[in-house]
Coordinates of C-alpha atoms in Angstrom, one line a residue:
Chain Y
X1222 CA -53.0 -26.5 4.0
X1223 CA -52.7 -29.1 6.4
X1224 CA -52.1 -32.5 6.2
X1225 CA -52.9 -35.3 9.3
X1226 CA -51.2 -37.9 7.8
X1227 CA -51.2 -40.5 4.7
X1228 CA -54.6 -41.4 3.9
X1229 CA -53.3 -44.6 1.6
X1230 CA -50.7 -45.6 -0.6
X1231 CA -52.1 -46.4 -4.0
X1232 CA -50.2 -49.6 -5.4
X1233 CA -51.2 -50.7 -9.3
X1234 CA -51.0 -54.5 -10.0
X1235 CA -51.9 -56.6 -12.7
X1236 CA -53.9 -59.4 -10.6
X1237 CA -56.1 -58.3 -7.8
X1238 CA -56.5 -61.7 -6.3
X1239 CA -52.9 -63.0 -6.6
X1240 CA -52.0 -59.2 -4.9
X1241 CA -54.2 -59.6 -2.4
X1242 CA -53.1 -63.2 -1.6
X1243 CA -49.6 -61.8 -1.2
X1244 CA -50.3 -59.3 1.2
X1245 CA -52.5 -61.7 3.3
X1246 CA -50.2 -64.9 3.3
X1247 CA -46.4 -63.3 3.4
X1248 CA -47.1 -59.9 4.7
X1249 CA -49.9 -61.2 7.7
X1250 CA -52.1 -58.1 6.5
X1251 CA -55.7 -58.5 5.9
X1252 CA -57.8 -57.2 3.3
X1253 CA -61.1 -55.8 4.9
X1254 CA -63.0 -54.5 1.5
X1255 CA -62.8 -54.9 -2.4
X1256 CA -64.5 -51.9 -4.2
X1257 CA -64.9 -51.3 -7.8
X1258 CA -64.3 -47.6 -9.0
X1259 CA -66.2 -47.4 -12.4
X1260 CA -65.3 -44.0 -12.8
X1261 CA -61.6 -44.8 -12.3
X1262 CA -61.8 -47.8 -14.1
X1263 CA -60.4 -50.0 -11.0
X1264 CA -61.4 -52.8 -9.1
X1265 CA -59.6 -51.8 -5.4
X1266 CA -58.5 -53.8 -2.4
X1267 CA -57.7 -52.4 0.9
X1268 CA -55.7 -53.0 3.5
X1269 CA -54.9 -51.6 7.1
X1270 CA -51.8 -50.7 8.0
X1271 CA -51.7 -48.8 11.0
X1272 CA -53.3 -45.1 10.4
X1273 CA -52.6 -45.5 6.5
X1274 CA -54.3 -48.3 3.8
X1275 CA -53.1 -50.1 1.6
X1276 CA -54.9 -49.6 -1.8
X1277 CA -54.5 -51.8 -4.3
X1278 CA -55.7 -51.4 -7.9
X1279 CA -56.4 -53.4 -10.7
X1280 CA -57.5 -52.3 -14.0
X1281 CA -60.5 -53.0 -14.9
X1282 CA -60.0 -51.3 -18.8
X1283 CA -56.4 -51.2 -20.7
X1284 CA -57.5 -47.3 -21.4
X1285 CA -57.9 -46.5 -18.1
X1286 CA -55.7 -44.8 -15.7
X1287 CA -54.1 -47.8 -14.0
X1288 CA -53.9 -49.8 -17.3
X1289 CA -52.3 -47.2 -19.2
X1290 CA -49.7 -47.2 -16.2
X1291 CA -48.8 -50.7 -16.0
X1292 CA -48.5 -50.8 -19.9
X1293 CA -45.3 -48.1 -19.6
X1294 CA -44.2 -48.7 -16.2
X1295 CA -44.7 -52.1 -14.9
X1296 CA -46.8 -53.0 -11.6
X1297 CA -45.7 -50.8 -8.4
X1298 CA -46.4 -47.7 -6.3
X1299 CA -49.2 -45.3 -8.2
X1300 CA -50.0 -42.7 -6.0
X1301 CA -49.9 -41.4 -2.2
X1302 CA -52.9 -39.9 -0.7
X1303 CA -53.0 -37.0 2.0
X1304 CA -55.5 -36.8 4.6
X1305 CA -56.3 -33.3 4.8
X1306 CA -58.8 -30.7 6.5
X1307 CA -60.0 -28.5 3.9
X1308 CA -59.6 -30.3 0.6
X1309 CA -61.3 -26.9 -0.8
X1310 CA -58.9 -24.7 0.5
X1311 CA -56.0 -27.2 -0.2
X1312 CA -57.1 -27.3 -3.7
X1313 CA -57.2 -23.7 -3.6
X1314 CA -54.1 -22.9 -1.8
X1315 CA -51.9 -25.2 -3.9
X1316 CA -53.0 -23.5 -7.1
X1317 CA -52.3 -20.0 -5.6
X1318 CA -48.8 -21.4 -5.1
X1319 CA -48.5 -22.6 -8.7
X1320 CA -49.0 -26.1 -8.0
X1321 CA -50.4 -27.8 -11.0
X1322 CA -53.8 -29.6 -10.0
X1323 CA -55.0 -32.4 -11.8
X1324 CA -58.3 -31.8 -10.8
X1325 CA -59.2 -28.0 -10.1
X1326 CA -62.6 -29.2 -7.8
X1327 CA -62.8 -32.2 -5.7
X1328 CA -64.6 -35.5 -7.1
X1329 CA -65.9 -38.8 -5.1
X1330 CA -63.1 -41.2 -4.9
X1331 CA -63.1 -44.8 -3.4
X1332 CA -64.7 -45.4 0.1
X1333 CA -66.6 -41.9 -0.4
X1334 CA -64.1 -39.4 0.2
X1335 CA -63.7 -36.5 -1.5
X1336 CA -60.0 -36.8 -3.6
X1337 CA -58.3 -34.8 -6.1
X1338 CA -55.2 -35.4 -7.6
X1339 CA -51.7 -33.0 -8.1
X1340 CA -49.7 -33.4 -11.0
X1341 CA -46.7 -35.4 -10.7
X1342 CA -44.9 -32.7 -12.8
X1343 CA -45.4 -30.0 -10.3
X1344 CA -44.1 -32.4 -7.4
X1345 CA -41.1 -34.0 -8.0
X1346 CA -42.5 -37.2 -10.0
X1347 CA -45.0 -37.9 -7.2
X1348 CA -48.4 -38.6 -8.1
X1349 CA -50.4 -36.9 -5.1
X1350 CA -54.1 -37.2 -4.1
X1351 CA -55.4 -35.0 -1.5
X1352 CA -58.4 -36.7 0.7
X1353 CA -61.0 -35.3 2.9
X1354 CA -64.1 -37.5 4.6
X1355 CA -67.0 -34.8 4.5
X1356 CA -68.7 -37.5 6.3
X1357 CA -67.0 -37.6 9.4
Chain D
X1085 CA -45.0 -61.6 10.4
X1086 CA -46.7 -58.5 12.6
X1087 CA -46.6 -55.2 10.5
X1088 CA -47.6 -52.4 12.9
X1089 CA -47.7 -49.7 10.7
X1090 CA -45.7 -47.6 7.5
X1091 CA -42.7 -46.9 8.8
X1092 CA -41.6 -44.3 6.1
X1093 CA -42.2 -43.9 2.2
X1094 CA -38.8 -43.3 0.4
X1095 CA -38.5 -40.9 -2.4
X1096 CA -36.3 -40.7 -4.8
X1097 CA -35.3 -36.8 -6.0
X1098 CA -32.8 -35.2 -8.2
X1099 CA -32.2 -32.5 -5.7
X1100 CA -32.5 -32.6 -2.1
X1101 CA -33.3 -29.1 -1.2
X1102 CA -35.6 -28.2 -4.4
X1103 CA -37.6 -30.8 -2.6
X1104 CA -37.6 -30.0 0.4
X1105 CA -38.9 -26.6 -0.6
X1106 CA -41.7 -28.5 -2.2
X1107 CA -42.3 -30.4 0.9
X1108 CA -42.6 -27.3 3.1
X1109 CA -43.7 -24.1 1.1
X1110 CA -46.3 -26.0 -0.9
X1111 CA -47.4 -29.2 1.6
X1112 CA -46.9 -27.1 4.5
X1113 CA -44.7 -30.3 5.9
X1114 CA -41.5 -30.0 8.1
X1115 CA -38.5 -31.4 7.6
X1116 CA -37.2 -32.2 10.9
X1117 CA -33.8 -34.0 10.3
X1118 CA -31.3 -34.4 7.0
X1119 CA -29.0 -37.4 7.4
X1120 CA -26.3 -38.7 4.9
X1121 CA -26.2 -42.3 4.6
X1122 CA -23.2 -43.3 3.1
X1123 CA -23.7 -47.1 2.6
X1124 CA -26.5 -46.5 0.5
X1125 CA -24.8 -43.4 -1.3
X1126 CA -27.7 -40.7 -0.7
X1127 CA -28.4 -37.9 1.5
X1128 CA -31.8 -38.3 3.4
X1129 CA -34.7 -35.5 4.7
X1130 CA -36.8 -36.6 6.6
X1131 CA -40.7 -35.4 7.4
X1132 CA -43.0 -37.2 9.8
X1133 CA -46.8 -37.0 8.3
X1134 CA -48.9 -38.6 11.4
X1135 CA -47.5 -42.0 12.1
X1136 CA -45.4 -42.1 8.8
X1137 CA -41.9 -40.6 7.3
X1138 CA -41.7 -39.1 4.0
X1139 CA -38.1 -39.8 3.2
X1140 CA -36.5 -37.7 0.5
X1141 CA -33.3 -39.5 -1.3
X1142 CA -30.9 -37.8 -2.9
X1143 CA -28.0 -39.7 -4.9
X1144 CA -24.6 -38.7 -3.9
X1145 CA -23.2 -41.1 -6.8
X1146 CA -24.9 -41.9 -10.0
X1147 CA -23.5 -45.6 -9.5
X1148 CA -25.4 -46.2 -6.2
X1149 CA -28.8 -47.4 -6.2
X1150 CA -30.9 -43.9 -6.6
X1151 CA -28.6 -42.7 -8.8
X1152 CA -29.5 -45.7 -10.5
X1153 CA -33.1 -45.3 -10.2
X1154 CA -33.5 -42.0 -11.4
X1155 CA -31.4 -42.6 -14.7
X1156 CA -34.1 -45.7 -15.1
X1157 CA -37.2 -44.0 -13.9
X1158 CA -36.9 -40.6 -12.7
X1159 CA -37.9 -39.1 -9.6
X1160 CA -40.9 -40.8 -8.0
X1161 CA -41.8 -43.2 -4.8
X1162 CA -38.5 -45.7 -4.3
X1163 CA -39.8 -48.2 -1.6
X1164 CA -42.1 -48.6 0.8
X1165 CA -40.6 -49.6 4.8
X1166 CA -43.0 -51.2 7.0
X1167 CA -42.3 -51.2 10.7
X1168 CA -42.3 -55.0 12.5
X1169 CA -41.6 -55.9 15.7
X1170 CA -39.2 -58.9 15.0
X1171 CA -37.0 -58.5 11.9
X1172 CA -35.2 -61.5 12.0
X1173 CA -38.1 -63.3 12.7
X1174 CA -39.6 -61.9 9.9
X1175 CA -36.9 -62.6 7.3
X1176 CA -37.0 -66.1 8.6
X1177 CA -40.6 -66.2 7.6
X1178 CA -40.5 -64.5 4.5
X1179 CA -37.6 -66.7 3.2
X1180 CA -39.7 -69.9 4.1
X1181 CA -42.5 -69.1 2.5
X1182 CA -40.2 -68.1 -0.6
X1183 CA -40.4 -64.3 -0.7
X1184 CA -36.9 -63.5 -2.0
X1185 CA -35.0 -61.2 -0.3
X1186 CA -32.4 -58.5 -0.8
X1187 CA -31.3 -58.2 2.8
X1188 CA -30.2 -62.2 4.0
X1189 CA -29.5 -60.3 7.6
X1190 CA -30.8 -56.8 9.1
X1191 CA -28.3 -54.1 8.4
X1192 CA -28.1 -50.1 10.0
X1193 CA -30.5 -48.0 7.6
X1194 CA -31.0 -44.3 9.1
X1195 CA -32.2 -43.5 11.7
X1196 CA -30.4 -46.5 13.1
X1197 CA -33.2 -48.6 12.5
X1198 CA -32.1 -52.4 11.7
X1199 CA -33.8 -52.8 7.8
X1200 CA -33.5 -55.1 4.9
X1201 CA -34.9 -55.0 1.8
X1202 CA -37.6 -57.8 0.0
X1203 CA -37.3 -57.8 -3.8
X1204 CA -39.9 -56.3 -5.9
X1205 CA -39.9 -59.0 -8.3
X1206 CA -41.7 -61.5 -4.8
X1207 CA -44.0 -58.4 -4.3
X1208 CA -46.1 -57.4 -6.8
X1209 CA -43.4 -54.6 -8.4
X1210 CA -43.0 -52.7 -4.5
X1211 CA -39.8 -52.2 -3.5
X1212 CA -40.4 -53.3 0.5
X1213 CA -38.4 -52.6 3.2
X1214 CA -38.3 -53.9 6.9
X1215 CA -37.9 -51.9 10.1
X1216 CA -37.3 -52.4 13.6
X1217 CA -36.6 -50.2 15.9
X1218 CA -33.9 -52.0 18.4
X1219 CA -33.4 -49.7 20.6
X1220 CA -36.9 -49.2 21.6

């Protein structure tokens, strides 16, 4: 498996347009595209920060992933995403090793890359999502 | 306020070289320095994944501020540091347009960066960090 660097840093808040005016007006970034996920029910936000976004996400159904997080744990970080070669392989590789996957196969994500998710149980409390653009 | 790009991801973990492990058997990442920082009451590793650090904390006291954490919340992503080129600048600006800080002044961090820390209750539930590298 190997990783290129951090595709994004997945960040759940309650209010996408009071986020969004946060990071634009104290932080200086800019938010180049706002995406909704049906399948994930999210509406996103991203940012660029350097080689790594910025994804904000706000839910878009209280029984959905994000709301069921903010309801326990309050708005903050949600997930970070690896950029990776071979999500396939990864995927594969990580099992072999006894990772726990949260998704065995990989699915379509935001901005159309192919993601999957590791459960935070097999990795020290971090929510992980592998990423690969088949596009490029 | 110029963010250039994620300086390092901090992670809070109950054991430093369990972790690690993780970090390089299953992620195929390698840990390239371990640091204790004892203002902040943790011991550090340190990964570089493309532009970014994956930064493991380790309490070294249940009273300081990841010992803390994880009796709250567990292991899991701690705070977010992003690299700017004027940190006192910076702070200036934040604290004018009423982002409330943690840090008044810069202070050593590892690394010998100069940080300070923005409160997650001004930023949408993040713990943020600022870095400048002074020596550069």
């Amino acid at each position: 498996m190997s990783i290129s660097h951090i595709e994004h840093i997945g960040i759940a808040v309650k209010n996408l347009e009071e986020s969004i005016r946060f990071y634009e007006d104290k932080l200086g970034l800019e938010c180049y595209s706002i995406e909704e996920v049906a399948d994930q029910k999210v509406r996103t936000a991203f940012f660029m920060v350097g080689q790594t976004k910025v994804e904000l996400l706000e839910s878009t159904d209280p029984e959905g992933p994000i709301g069921k997080y903010i309801e326990k744990k309050g708005e903050g970080v949600h997930h970070i995403a690896f950029a990776v070669d071979n999500i396939d392989e990864s995927l594969k590789g990580l099992e072999e090793k006894g990772v726990r996957l949260i998704d065995q196969a990989p699915r379509k994500g935001a901005e159309g890359l192919d993601i999957a998710f590791l459960h935070p149980k097999s990795t020290h409390g971090v929510l992980m999502e592998l990423c690969q653009d088949k596009k490029k």
